[in-house]
Coordinates of N, CA and C in Angstrom, one line a residue:
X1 N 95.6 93.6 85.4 CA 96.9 94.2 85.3 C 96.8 95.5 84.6
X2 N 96.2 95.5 83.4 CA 95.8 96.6 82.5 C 95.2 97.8 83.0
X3 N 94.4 97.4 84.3 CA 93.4 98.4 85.1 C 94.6 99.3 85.7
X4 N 95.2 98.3 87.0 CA 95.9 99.0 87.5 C 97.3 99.9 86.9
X5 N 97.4 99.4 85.6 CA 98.7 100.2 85.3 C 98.2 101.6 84.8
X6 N 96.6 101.4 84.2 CA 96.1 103.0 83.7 C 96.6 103.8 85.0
X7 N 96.0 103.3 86.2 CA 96.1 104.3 87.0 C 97.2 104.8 87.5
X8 N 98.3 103.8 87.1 CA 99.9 104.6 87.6 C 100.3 105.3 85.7
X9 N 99.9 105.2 84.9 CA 100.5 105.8 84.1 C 100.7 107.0 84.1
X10 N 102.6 107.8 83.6 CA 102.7 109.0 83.6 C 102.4 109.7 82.5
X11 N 102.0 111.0 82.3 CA 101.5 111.5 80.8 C 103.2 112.0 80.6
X12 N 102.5 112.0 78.9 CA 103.3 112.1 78.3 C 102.9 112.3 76.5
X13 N 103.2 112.9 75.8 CA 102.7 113.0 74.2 C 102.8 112.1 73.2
X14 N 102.0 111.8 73.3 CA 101.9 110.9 71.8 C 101.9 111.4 70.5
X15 N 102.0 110.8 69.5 CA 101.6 111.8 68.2 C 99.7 111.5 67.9
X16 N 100.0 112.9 67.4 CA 98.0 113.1 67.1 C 97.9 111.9 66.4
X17 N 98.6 112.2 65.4 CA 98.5 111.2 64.0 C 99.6 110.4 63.7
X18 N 99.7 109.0 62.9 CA 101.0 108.5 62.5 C 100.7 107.7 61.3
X19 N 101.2 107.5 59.6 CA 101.2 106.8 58.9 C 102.3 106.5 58.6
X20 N 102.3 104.9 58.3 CA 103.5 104.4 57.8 C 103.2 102.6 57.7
X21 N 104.1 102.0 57.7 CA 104.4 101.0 57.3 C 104.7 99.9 59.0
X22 N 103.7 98.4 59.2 CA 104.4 97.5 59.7 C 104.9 96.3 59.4
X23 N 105.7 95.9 59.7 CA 106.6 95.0 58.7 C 107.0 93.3 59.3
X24 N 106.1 92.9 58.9 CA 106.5 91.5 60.1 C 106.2 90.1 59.1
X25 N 106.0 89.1 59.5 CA 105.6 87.8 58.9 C 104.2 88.1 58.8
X26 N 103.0 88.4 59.9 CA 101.5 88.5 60.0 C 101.5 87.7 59.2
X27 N 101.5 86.3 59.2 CA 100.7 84.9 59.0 C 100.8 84.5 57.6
X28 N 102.0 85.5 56.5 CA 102.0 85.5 55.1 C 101.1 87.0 55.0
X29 N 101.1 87.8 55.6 CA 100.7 88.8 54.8 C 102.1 90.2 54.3
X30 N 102.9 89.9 55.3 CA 104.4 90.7 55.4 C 103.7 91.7 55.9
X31 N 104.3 92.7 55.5 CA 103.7 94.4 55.5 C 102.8 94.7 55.6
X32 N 102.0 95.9 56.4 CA 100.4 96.6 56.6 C 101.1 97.8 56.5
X33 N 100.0 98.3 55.7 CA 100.0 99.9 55.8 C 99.4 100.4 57.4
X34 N 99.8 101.0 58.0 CA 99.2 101.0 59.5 C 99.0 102.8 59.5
X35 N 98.0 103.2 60.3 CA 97.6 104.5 61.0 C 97.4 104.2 62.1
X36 N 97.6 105.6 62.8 CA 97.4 105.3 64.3 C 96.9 107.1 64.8
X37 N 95.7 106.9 65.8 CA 95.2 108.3 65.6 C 95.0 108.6 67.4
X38 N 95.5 109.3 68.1 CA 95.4 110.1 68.8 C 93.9 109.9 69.6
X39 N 93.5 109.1 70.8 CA 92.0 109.5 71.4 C 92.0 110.7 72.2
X40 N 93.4 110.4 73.6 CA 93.7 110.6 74.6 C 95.3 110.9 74.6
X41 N 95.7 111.3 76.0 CA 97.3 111.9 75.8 C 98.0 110.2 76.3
X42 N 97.3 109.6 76.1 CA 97.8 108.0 76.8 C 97.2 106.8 76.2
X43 N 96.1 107.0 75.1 CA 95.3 105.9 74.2 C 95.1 106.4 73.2
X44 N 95.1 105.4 72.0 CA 95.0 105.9 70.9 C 94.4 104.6 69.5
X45 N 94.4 105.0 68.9 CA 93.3 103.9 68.0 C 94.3 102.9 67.0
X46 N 94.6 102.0 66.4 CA 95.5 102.0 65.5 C 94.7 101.0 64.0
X47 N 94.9 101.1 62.7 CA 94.1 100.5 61.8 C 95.3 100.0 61.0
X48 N 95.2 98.6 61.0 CA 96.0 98.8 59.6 C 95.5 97.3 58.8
X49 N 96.2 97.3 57.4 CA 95.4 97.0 56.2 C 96.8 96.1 55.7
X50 N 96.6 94.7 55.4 CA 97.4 94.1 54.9 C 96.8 93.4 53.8
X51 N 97.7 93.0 52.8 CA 97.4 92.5 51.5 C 98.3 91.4 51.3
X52 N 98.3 90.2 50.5 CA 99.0 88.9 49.8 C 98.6 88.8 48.4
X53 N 99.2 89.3 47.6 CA 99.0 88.3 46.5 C 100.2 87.4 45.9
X54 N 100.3 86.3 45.5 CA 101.3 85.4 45.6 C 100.6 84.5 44.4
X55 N 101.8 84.3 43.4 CA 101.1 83.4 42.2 C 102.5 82.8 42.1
X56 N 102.6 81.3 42.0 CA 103.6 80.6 41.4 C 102.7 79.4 40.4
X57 N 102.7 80.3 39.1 CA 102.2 79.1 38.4 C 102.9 78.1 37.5
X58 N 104.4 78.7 37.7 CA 105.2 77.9 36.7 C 106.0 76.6 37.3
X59 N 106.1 76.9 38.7 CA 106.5 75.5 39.5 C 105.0 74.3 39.9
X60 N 104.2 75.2 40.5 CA 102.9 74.6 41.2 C 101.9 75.2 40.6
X61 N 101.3 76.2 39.6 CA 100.0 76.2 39.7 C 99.4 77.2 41.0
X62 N 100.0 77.7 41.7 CA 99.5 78.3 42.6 C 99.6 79.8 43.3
X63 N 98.2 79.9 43.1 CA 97.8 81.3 42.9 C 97.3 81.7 44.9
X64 N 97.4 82.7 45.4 CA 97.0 82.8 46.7 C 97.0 83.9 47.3
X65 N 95.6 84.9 47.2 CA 95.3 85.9 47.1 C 94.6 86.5 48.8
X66 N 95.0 87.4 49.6 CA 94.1 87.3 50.7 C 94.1 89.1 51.2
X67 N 93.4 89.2 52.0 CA 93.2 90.7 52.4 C 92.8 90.9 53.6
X68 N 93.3 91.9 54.6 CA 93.1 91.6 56.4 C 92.7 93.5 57.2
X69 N 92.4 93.5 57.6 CA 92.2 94.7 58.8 C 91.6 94.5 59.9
X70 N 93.4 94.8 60.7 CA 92.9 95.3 62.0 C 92.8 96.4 62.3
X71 N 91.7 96.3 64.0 CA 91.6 97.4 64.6 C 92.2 97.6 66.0
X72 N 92.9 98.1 66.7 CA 93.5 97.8 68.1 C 93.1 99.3 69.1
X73 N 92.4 99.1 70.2 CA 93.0 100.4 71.1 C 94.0 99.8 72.0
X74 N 94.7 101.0 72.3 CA 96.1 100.8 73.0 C 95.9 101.6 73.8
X75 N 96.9 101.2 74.7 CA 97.0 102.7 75.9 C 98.6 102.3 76.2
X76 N 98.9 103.5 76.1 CA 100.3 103.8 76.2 C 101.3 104.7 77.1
X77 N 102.1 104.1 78.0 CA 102.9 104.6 78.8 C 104.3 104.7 78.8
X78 N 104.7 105.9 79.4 CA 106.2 106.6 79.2 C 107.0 106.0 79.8
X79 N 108.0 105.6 79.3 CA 109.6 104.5 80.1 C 110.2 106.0 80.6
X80 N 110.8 106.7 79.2 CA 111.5 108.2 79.4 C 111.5 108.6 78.3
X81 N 112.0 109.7 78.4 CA 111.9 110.8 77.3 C 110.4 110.1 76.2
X82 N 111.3 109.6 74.7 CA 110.3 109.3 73.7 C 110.2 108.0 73.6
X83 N 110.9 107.4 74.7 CA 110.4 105.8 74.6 C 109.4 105.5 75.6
X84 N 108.1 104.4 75.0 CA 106.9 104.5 75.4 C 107.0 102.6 75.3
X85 N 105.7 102.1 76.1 CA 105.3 100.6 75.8 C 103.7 101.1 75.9
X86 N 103.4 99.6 75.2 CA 101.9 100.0 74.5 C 101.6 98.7 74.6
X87 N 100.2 98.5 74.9 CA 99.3 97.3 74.8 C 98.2 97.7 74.6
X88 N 97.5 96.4 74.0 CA 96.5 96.9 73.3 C 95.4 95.6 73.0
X89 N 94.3 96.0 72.5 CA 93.4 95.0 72.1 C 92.3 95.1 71.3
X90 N 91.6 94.1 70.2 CA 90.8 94.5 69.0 C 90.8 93.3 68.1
X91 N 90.5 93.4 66.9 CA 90.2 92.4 66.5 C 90.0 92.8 65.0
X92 N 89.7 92.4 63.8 CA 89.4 92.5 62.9 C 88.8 91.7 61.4
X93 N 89.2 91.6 60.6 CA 88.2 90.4 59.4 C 88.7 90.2 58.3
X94 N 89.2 89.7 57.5 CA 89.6 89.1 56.7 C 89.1 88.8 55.4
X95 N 89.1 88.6 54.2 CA 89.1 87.8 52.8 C 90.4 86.9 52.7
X96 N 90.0 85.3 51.8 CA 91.3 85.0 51.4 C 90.7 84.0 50.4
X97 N 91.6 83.7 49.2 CA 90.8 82.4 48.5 C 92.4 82.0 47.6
X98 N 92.3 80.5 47.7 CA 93.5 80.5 47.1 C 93.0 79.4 45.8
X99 N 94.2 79.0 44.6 CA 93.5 78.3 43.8 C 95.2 77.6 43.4
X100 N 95.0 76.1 43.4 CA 95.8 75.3 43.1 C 95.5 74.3 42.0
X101 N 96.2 74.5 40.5 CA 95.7 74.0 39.6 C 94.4 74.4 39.1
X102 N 93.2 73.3 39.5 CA 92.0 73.3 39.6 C 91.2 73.2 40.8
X103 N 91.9 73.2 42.1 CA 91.2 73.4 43.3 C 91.4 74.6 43.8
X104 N 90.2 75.1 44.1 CA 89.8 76.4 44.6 C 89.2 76.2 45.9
X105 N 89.6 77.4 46.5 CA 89.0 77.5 48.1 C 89.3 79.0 48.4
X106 N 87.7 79.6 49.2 CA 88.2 81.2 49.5 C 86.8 80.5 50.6
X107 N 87.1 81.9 51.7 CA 86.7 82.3 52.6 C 86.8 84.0 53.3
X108 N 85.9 83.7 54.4 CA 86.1 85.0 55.2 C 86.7 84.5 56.7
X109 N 87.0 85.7 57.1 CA 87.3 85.2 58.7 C 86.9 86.3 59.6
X110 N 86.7 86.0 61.0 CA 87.0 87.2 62.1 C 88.2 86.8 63.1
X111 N 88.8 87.8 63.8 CA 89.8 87.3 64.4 C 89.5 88.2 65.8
X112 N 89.8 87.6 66.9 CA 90.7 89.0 67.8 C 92.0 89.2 68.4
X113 N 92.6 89.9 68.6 CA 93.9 90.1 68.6 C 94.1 91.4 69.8
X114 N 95.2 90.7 70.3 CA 96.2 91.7 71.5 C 96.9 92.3 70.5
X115 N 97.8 93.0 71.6 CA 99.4 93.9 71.0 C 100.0 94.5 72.4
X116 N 101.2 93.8 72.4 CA 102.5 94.5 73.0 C 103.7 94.7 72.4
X117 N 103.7 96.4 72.9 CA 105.6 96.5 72.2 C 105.9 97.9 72.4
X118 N 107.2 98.2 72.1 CA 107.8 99.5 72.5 C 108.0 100.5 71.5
X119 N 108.2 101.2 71.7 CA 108.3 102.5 70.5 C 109.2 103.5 70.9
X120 N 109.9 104.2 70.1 CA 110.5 105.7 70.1 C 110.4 106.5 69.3
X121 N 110.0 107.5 69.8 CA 109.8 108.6 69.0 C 110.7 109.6 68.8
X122 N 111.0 110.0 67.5 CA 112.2 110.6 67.4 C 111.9 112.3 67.6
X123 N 113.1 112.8 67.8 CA 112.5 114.8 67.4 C 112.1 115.0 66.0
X124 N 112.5 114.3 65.4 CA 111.9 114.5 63.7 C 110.6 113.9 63.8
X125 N 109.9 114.2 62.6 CA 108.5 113.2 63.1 C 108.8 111.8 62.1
X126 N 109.5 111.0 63.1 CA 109.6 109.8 62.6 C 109.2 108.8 64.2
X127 N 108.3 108.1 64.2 CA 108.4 106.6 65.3 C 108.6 105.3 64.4
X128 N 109.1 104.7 65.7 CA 109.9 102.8 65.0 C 109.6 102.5 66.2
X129 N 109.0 101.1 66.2 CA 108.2 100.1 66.8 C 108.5 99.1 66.8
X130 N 108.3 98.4 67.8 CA 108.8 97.0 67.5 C 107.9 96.2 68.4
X131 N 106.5 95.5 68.1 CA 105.8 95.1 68.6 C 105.2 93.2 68.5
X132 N 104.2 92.6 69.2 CA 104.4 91.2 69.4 C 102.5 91.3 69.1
X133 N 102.0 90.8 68.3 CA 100.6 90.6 67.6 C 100.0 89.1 67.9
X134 N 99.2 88.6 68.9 CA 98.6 87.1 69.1 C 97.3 87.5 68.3
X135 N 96.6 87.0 67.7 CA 95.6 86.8 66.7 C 95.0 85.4 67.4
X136 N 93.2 85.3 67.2 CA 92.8 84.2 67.8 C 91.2 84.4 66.6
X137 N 91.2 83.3 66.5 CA 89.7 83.2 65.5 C 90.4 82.3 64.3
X138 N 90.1 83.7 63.2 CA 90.5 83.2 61.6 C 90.0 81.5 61.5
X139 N 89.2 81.2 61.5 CA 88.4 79.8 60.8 C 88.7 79.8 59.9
X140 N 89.1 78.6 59.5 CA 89.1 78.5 58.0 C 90.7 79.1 57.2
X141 N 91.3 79.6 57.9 CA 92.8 80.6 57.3 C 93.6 80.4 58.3
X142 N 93.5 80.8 59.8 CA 95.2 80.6 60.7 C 94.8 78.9 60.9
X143 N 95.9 78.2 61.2 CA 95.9 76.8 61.6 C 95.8 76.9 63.5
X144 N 94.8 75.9 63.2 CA 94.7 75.8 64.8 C 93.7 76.9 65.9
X145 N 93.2 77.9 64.8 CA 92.4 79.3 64.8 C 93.3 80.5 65.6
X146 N 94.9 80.1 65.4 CA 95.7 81.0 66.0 C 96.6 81.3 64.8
X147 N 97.1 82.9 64.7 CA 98.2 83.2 64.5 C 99.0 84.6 65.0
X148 N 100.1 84.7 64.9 CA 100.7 86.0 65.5 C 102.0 86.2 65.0
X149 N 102.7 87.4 65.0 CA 103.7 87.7 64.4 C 104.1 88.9 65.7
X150 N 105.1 89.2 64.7 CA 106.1 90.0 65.6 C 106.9 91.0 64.7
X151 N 106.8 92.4 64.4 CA 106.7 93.7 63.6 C 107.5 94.6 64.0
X152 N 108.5 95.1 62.8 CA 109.0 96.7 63.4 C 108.1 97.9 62.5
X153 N 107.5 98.6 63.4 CA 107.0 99.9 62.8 C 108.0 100.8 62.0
X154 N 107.5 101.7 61.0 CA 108.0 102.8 61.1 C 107.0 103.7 60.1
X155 N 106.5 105.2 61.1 CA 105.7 105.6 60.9 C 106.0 107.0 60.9
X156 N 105.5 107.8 59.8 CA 105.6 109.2 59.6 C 104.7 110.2 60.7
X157 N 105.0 110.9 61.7 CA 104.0 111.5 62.3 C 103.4 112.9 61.9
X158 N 102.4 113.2 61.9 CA 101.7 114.4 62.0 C 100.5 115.1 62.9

């Protein structure tokens, strides 16, 4: 399906560059710092960097510290004007170790992961997103070796 929509895709501008913020559940991580960089007038790279730290020692004792980056290419097509849909695929790697009382446990993980979702871009350099993340791997951290969330972007362009 992916093949065939490249080849009906209409051009259209992307931004070169975009930093900002995506904001979802992602599995207990909330928030990623996200970039997103310009390959092609229709694909583009995206990185982003999430963090957890989480301590409740005064009810449970528990401390639960973890760290994630993904990587996704996307290829992206024009609805109208500055509203676009994007899919995408990649994958990334993980730290996590948590400590309860006196039980400890940390790990690594790898994962790979899709992405679909929509976007607009405004005349200011502002884009907001709103996209759907399946994640597959993470041994040892997602239950079941799956997790996925569902994110609204908003990112500064340049």
């Amino acid at each position: 399906m992916l093949m065939g929509l490249t080849f009906t895709a209409q051009a259209q501008e992307i931004s070169e560059n975009a930093l900002g913020l995506r904001l979802g559940d992602n599995s207990g991580f909330g928030g990623e710092v996200s970039y997103q960089r310009a390959l092609s007038s229709n694909n583009r790279l995206e990185l982003d960097l999430g963090w957890r730290n989480r301590t409740n020692y005064i009810t449970s004792g528990y401390d639960d510290n973890a760290i994630k980056l993904a990587g996704l290419y996307q290829w992206v097509w024009n609805i109208d004007g500055g509203f676009n849909w994007y899919a995408g695929v990649g994958g990334g790697l993980g730290s996590w170790s948590t400590k309860n009382n006196t039980v400890k446990n940390s790990g690594t993980f790898v994962f790979a992961a899709g992405d679909v979702g929509i976007e607009y871009s405004f005349d200011i350099p502002l884009l907001i997103s709103l996209d759907f993340r399946p994640e597959l791997g993470g041994s040892g951290y997602y239950s079941n070796s799956y997790g996925s969330d569902i994110a609204l972007g908003l990112r500064y362009k340049f």
